[in-house]
Coordinates of C-alpha atoms and ligand atoms in Angstrom, one line a residue:
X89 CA -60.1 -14.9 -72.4
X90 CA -61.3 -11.4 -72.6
X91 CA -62.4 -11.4 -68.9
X92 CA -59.1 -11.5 -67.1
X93 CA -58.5 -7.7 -65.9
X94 CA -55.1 -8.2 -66.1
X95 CA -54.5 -10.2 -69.5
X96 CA -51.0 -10.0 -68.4
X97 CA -51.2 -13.1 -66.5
X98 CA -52.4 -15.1 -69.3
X99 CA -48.9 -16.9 -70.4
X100 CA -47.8 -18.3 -73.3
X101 CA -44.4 -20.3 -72.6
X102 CA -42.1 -21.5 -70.2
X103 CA -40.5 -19.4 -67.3
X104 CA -36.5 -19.8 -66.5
X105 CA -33.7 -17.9 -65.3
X106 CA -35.9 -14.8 -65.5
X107 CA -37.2 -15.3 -68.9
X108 CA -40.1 -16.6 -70.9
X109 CA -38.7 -19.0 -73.2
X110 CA -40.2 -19.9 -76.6
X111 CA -39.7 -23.0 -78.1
X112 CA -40.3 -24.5 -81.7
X113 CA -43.5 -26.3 -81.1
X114 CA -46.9 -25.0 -79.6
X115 CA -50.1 -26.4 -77.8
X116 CA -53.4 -25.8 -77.2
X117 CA -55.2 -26.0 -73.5
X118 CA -58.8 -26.3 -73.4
X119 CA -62.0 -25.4 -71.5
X120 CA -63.2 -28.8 -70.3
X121 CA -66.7 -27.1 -69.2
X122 CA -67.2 -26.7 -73.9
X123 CA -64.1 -27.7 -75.3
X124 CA -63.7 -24.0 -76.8
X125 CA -59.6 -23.4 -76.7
X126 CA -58.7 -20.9 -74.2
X127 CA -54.3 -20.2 -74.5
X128 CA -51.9 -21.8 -76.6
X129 CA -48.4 -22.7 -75.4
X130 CA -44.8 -23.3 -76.0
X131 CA -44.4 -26.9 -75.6
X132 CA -40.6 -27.3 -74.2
X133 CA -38.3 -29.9 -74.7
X134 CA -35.4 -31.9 -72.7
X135 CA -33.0 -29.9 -73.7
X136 CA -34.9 -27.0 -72.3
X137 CA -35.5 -28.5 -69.3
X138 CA -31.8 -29.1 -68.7
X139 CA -31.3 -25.2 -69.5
X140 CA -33.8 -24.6 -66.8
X141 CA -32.3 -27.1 -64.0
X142 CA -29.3 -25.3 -65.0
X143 CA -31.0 -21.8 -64.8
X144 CA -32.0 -23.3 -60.7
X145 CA -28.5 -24.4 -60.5
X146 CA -26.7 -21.1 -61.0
X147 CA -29.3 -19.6 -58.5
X148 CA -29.1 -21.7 -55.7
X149 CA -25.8 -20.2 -53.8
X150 CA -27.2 -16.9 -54.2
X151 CA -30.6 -17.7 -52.5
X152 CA -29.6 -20.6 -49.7
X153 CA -26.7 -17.7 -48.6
X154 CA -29.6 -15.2 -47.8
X155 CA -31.1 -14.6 -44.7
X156 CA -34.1 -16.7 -43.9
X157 CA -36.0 -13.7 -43.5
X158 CA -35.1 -11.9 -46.6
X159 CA -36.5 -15.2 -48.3
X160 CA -39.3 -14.8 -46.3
X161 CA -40.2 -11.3 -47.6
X162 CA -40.3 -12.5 -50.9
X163 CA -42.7 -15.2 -50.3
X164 CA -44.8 -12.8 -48.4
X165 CA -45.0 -10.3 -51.5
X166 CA -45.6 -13.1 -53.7
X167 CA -48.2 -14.5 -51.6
X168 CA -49.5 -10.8 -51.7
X169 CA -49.7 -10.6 -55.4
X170 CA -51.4 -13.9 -55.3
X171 CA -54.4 -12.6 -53.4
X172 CA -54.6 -9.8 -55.1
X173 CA -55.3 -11.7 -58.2
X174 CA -57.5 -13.8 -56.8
X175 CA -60.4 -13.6 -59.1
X176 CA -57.9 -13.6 -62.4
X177 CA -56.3 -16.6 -60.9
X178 CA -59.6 -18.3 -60.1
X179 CA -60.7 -17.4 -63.2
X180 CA -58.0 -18.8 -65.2
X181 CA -57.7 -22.2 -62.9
X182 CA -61.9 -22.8 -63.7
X183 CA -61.1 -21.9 -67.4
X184 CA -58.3 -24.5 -67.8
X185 CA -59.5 -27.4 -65.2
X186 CA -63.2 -27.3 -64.9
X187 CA -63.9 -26.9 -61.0
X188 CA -66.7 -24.2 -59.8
X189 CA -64.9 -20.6 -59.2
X190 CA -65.5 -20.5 -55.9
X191 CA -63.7 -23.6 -55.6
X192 CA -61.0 -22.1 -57.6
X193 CA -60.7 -19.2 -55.7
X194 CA -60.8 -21.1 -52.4
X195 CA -57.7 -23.2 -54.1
X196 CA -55.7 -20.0 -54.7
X197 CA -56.2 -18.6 -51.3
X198 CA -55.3 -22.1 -50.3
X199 CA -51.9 -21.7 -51.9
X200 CA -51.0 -18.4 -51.0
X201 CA -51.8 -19.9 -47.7
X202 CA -48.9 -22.1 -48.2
X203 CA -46.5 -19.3 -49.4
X204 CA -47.2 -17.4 -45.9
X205 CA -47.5 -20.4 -43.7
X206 CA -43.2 -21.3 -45.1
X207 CA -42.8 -17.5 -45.1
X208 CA -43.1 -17.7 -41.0
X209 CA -41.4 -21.0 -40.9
X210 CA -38.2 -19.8 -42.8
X211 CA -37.2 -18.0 -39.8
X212 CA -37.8 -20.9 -37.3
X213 CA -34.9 -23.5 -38.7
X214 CA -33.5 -24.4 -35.5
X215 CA -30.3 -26.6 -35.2
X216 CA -29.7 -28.5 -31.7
X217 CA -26.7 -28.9 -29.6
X218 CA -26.3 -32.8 -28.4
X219 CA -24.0 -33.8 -24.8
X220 CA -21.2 -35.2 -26.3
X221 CA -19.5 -38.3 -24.8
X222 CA -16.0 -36.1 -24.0
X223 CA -15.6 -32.7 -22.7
X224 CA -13.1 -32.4 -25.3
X225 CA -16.0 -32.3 -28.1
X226 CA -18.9 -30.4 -28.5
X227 CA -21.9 -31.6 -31.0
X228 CA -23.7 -29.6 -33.2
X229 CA -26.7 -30.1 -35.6
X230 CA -27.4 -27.4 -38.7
X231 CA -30.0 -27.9 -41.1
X232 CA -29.4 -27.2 -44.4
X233 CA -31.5 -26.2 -48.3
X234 CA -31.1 -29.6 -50.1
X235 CA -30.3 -27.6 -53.1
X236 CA -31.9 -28.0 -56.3
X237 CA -35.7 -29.1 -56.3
X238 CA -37.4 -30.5 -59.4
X239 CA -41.3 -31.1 -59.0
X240 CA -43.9 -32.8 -61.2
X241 CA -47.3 -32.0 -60.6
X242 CA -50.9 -32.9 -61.5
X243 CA -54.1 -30.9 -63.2
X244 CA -56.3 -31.7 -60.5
X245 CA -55.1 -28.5 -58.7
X246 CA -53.4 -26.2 -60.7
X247 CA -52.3 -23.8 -58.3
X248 CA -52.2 -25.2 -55.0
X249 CA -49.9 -28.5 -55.9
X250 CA -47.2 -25.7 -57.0
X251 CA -47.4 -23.5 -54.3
X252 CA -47.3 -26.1 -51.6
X253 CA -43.7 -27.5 -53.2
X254 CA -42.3 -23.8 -54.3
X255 CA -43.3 -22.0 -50.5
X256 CA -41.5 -24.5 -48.5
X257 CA -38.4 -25.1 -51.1
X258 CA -37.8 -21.7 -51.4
X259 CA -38.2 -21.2 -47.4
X260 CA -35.6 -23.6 -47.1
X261 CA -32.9 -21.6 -49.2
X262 CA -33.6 -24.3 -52.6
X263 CA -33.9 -23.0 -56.0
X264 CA -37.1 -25.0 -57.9
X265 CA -38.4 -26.3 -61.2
X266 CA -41.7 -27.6 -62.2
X267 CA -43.1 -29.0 -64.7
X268 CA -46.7 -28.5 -64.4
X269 CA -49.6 -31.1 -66.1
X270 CA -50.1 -30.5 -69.7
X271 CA -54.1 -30.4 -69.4
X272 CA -53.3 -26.9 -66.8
X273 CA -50.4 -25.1 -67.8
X274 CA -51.6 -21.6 -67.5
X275 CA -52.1 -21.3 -63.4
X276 CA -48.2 -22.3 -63.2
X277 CA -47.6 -20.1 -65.8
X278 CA -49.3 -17.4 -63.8
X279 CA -48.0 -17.7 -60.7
X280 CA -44.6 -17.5 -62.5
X281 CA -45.7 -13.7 -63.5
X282 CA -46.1 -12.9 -60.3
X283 CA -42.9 -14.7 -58.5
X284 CA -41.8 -12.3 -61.3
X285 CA -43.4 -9.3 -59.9
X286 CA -42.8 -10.5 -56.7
X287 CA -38.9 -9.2 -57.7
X288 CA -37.8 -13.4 -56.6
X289 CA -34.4 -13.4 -58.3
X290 CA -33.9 -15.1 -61.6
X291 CA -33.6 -18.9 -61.7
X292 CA -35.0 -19.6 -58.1
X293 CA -38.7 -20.5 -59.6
X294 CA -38.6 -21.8 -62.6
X295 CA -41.5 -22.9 -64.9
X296 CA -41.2 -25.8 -67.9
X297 CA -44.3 -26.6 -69.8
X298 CA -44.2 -29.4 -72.0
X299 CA -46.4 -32.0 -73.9
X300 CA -43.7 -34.6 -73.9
X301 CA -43.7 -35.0 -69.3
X302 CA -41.7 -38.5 -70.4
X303 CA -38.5 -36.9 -71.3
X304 CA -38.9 -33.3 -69.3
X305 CA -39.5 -35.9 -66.5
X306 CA -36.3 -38.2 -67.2
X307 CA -34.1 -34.6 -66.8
X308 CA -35.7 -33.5 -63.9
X309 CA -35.2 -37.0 -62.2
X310 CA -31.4 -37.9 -63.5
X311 CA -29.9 -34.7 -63.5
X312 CA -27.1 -34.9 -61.2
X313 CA -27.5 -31.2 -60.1
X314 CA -31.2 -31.7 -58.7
X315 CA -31.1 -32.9 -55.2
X316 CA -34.6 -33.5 -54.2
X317 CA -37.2 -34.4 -56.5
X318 CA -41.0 -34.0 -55.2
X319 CA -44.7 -35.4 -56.9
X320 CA -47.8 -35.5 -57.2
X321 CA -49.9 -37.2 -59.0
X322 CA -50.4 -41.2 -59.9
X323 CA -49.3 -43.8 -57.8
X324 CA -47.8 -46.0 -61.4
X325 CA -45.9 -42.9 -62.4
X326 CA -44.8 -41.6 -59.1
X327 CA -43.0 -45.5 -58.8
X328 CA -41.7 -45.5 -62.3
X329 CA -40.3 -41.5 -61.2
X330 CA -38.7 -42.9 -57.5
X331 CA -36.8 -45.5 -59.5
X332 CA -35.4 -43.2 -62.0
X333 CA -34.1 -41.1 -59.1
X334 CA -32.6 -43.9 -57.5
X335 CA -29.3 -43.3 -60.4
X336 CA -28.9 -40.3 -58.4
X337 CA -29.9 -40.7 -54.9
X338 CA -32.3 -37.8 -54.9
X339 CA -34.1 -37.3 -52.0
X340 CA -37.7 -37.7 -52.9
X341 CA -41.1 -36.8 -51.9
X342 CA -44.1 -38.6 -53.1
X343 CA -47.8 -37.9 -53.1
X344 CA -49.5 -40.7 -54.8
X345 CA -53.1 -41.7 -55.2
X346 CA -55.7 -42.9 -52.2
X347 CA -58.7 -44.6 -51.3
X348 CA -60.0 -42.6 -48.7
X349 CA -62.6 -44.8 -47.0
X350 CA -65.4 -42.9 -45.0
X351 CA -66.9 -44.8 -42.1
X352 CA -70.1 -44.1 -40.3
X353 CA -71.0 -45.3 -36.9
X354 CA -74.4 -45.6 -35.7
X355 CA -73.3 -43.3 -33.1
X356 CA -72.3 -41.0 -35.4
X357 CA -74.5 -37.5 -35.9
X358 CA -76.1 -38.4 -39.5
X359 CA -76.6 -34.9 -40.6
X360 CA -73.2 -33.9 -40.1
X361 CA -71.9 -37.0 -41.4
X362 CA -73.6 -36.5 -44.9
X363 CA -72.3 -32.9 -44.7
X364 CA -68.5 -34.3 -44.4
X365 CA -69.4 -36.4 -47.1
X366 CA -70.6 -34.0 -49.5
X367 CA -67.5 -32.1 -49.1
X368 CA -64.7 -34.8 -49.1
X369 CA -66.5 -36.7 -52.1
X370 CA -67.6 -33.8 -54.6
X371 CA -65.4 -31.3 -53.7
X372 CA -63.4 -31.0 -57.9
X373 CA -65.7 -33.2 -59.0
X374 CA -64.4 -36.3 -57.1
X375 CA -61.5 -35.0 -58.9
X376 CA -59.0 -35.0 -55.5
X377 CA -56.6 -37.6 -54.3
X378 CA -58.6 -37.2 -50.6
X379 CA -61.8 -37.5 -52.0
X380 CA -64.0 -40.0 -50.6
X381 CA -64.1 -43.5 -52.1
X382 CA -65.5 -45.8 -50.4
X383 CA -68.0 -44.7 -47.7
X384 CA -68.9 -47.3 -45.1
X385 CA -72.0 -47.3 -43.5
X386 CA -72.9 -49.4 -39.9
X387 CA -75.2 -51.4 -41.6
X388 CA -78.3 -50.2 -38.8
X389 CA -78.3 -47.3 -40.1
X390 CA -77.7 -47.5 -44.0
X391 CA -81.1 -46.9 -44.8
X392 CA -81.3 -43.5 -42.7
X393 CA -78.2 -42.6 -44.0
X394 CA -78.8 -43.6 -47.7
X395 CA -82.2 -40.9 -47.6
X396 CA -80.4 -38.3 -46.0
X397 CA -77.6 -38.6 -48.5
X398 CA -80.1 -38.9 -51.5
X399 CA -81.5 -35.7 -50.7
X400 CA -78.4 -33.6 -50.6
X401 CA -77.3 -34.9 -54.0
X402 CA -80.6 -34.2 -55.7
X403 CA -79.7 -30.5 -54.4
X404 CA -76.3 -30.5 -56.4
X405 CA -76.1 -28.3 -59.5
X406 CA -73.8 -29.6 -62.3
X407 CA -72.7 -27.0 -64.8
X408 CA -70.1 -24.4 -66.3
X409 CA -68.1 -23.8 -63.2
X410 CA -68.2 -20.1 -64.2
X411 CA -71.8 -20.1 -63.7
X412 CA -72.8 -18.7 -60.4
X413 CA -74.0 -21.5 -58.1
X414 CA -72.2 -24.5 -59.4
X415 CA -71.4 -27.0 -57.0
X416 CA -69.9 -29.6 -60.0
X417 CA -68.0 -28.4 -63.2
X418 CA -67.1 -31.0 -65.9
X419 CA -64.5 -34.5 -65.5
X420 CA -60.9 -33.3 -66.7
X421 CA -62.1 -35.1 -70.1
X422 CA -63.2 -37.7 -72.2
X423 CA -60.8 -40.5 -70.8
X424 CA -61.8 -39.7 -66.8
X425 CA -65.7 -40.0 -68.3
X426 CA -64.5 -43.4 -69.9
X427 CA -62.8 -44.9 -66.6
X428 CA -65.8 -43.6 -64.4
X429 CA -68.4 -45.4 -66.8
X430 CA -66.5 -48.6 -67.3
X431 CA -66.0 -48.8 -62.8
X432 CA -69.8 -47.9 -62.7
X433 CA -70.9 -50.9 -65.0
X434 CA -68.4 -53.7 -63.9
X435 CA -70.1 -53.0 -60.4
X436 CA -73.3 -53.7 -61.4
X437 CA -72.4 -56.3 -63.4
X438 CA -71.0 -57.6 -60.1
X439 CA -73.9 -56.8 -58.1
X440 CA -73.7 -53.2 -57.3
X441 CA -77.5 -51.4 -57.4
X442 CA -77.1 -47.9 -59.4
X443 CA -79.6 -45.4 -57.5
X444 CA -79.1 -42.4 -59.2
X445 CA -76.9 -40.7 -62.0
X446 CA -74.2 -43.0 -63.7
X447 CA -74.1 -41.3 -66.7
X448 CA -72.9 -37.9 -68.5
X449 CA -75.1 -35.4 -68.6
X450 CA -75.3 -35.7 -72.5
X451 CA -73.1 -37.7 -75.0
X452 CA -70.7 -35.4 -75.6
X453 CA -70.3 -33.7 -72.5
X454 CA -67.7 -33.9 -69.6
X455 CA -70.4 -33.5 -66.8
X456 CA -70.8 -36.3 -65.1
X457 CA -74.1 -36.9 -63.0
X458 CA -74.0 -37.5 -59.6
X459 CA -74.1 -41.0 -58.5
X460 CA -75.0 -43.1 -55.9
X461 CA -73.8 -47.3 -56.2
X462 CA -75.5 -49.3 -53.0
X463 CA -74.8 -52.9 -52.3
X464 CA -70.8 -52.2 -53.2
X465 CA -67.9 -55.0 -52.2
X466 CA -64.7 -54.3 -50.8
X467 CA -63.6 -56.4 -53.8
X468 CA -65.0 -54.8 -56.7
X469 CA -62.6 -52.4 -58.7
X470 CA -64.6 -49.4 -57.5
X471 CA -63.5 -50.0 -54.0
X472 CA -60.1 -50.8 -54.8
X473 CA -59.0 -48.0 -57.7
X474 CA -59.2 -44.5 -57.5
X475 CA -62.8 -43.0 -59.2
X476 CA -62.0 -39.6 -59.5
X477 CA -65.2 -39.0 -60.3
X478 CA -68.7 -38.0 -58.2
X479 CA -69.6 -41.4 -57.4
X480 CA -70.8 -42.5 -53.7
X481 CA -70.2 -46.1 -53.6
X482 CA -71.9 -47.2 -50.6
X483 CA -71.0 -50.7 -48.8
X484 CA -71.6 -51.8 -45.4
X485 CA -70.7 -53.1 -42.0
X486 CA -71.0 -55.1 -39.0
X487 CA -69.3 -53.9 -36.4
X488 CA -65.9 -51.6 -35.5
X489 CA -63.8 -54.7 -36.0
X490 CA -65.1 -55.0 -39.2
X491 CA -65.4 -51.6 -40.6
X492 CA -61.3 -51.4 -39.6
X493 CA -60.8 -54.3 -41.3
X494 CA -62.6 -52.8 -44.5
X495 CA -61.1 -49.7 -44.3
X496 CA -57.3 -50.5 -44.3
X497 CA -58.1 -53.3 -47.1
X498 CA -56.3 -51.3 -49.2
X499 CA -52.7 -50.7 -50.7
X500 CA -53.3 -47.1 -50.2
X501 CA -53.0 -45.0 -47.2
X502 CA -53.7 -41.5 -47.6
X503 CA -56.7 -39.8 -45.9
X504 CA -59.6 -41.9 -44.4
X505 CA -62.4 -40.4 -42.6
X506 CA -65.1 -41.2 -40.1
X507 CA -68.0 -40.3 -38.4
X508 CA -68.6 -41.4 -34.2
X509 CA -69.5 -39.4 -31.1
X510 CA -68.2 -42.4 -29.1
X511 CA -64.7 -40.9 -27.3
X512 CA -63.6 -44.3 -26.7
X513 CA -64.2 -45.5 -30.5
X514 CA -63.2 -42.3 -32.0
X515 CA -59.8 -42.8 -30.1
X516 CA -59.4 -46.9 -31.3
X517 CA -60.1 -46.2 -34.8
X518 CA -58.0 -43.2 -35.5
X519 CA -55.4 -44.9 -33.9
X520 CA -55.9 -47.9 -35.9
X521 CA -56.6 -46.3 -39.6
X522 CA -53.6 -46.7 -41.6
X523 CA -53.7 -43.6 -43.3
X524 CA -51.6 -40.4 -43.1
X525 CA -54.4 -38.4 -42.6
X526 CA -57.4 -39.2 -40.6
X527 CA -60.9 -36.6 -40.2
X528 CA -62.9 -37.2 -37.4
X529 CA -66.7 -36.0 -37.3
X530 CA -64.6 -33.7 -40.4
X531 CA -64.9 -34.3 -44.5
X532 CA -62.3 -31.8 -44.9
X533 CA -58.8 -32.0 -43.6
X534 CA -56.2 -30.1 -45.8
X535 CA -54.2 -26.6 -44.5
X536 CA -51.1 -25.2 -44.3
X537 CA -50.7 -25.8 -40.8
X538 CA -51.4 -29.4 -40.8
X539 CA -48.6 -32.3 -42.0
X540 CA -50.3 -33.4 -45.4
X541 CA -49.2 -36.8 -47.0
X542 CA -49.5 -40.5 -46.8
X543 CA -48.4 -44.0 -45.6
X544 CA -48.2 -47.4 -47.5
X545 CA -48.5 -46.9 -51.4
X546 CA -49.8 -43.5 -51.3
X547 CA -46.3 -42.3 -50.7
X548 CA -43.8 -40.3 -48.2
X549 CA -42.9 -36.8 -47.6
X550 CA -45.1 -34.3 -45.9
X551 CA -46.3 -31.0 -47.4
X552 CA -47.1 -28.1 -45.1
X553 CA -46.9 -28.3 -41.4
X554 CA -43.6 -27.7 -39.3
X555 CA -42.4 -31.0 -40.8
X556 CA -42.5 -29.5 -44.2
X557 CA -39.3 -28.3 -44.2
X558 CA -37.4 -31.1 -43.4
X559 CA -38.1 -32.7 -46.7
X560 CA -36.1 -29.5 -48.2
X561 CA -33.6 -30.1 -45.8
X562 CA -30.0 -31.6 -45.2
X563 CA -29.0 -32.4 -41.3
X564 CA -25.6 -31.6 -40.9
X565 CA -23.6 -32.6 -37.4
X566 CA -21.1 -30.9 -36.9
X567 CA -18.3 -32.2 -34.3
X568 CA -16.2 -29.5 -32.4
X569 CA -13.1 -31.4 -31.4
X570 CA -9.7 -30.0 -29.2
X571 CA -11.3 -28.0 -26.7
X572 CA -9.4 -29.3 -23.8
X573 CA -6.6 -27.0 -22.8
Ligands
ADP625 P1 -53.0 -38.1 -63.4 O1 -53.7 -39.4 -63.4 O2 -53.4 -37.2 -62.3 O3 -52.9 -37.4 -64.7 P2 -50.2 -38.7 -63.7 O4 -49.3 -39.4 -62.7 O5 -50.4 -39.3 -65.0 O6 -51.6 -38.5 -62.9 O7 -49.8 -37.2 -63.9 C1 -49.3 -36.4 -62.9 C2 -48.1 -35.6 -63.5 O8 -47.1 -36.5 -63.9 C3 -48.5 -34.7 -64.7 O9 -47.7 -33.5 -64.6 C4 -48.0 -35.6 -65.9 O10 -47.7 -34.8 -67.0 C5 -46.8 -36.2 -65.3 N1 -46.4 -37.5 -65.9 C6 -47.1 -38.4 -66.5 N2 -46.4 -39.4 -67.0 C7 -45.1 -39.1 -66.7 C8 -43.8 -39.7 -67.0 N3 -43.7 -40.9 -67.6 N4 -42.7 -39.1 -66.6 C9 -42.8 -37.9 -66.0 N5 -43.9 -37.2 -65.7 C10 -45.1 -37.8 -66.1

């Protein structure tokens, strides 16, 4: 870890009330790209946890009582500090989860984007007044910080799945506690450094890293002084999470998995629809829970389609993501090679044609080729689980009826994508996708501006956007009575 030019941001334990916070027990995070260990870490316990819910607890008067834009100052000097370690940060997030630096750097610019985007919106909390039914009465509607805010979050994105929960809980006036994924500890660790420089009083952002997410998770989900309690990550553990907040009635948010179709038209421009497909399927690998899954084609223009998209993946280059020009850096590790392997081959044992890749690199490596399935089913596993992995499983369709039918065959309903120049069509399927998130003519849809989340089993909640806050907020009415003389 040499190259970091400010090795201070290379952490080794957890971060509460101000502190980092050793612990008994240590362990080791790795370089997917060679296996080669970069950091070791405390590994916290439950207890711990509860010191650091407690640590969020004592906080939280302090912060909710300041003014909105004194908590927006913060943000905006952490956000700051974020940017200005940019290329440590990057750095740090390739070493620990594998995708190419410039990706990594475009995902920390992408969550200090978050910390500015909620540093604005803290100042725009408006209440309402409401006619009441008497002119004795007057009727008034406050919002208020939830209060405490646990979060659980995934390796896929380091950075960005932190700063997306932490910007808009902190904007509110909440106090907030994450356990990070074991796999990338480091980039939550670092961004704790710099709430730290940032001067963000003790105990509002609070950091608990642990190899045991079972028991740090039980605390963060019973304990009766959390209010909210936010996720992302798998839709079987983000269930098993909502029921063990339902002791409590926390208010929760939930980001779960997808199966983002991508439809093309044969009205659609082919060219740019294999550019939107590049980036919403291989962006991380495949690694993202908006990547591409299944990518329907109108079946008159498959073949086109199929070349074009052939020649863009033979361009890809698969490596160390530190290496200059990467576009893919290794699978998270040997498990997520496993799962895309065994989805590969059930599909061709059920009829799916393999046209290129479907394979690691080498035996022992994490990089996975990148692969093309034709002659997919809507019913085969591979259309109906998650990949994450750089697979383009292509089926195809009929006609709109069809291709909407195909799409929404799923239990999932995050982001779903398609490619039409038709105004009429464009307008009947976006309307029809259900999906929280639809691209048109567009492969890449996520920004702090816009409502990010999903319907059906992908979850509820929305992350960024000026709906963001209200999942950090209480509505309070207030009822002014006695006013006649
Ligand atoms: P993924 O497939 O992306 O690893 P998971 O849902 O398993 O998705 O993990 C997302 C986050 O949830 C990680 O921080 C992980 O440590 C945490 N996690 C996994 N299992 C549990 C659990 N039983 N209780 C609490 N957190 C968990």
């Amino acid at each position: 870890m040499g190259k970091l030019q400010d090795q201070a941001l290379l952490k080794h334990s957890s971060y509460w009330q101000g502190n980092w916070q050793s612990a008994e027990r240590s362990f080791n995070v790795t370089n997917p790209a060679n296996g080669e260990i970069i950091g070791t870490v405390a590994d916290a316990t439950a207890a711990d946890a509860e010191k650091a819910v407690a640590a969020a607890d004592t906080a939280l008067s302090d912060w909710a009582a300041r003014p909105a834009a004194e908590r927006a100052k913060f943000l905006m000097r952490w956000q700051q500090l974020m940017l200005q370690h940019q290329d440590d940060l990057g750095l740090l997030l390739t070493l620990e989860q594998g995708k190419p630096l410039a990706e990594a750097k475009g995902e920390i610019a992408y969550g200090a984007s978050y910390l500015e985007w909620f540093a604005e919106e803290a100042k725009r909390v408006y209440g309402d007044t409401i006619p009441a039914k008497s002119n004795d009465q007057r009727i008034i509607v406050i919002k208020q910080p939830v209060g405490v805010v646990a979060a659980i979050t995934p390796w896929n994105f380091p950075n960005a799945m932190i700063a997306r929960k932490a910007a808009a809980a902190l904007a509110a006036g909440c106090t907030f506690v994450v356990k990070p994924a074991q796999l990338t500890p480091l980039s939550a660790l670092a961004m704790a450094e710099l709430a730290d420089r940032a001067g963000i009083p003790a105990g509002v952002f609070n950091v608990v890293v642990s190899t045991d997410a079972k028991a740090i998770g039980k605390v963060l989900t019973e304990d009766p002084r959390v209010a909210k309690f936010s996720f992302t990550g798998s839709t079987k553990i983000g269930k098993q999470l909502a029921k063990q907040c339902a002791g409590t009635v926390k208010r929760v948010s939930l980001e779960l998995g997808g199966n983002a179709p991508f439809l093309v038209f044969a009205d659609a421009d082919l060219d740019a629809a294999v550019d939107g497909l590049m980036a919403s399927k291989f962006r991380n690998a495949g690694q993202t829970c908006v990547c591409t899954n299944r990518v329907l084609v109108a079946e008159n223009v498959l073949d086109e389609f199929t070349t074009k998209l052939q020649q863009a993946i033979s361009k890809l280059k698969i490596g160390d993501g530190t290496y200059d020009e990467v576009d893919i850096g290794p699978l998270i590790n040997t498990e997520a090679c496993t799962k895309v392997d065994e989805l590969i081959s059930t599909a061709v044992t059920q009829g799916a044609q393999l046209k290129c890749g479907g394979k690691r690199q080498s035996d022992n490596s994490l990089f996975y080729l990148p692969t093309v399935l034709s002659k997919v089913t809507n019913q085969m596993d591979i259309a109906q689980q998650e990949i994450f992995g750089p697979v383009v499983a292509l089926q195809s369709f009929s006609d709109e009826t069809q291709a909407i039918q195909l799409a929404n065959a799923t239990e999932f309903g995050l982001a779903a994508y398609f490619y039409s120049r038709d105004i009429g069509r464009i307008w009947r399927v976006a309307e029809a996708l259900q999906y929280g998130m639809v691209g048109i003519n567009e492969g890449m849809v996520s920004n702090p501006t816009a409502p990010f989340g999903g319907v059906k089993q992908s979850g509820y909640g929305r992350e960024g956007s000026k709906y963001g806050l209200d999942d950090y907020m209480d509505i309070k009415y207030l009822c002014l009575g006695g006013l006649d003389k």
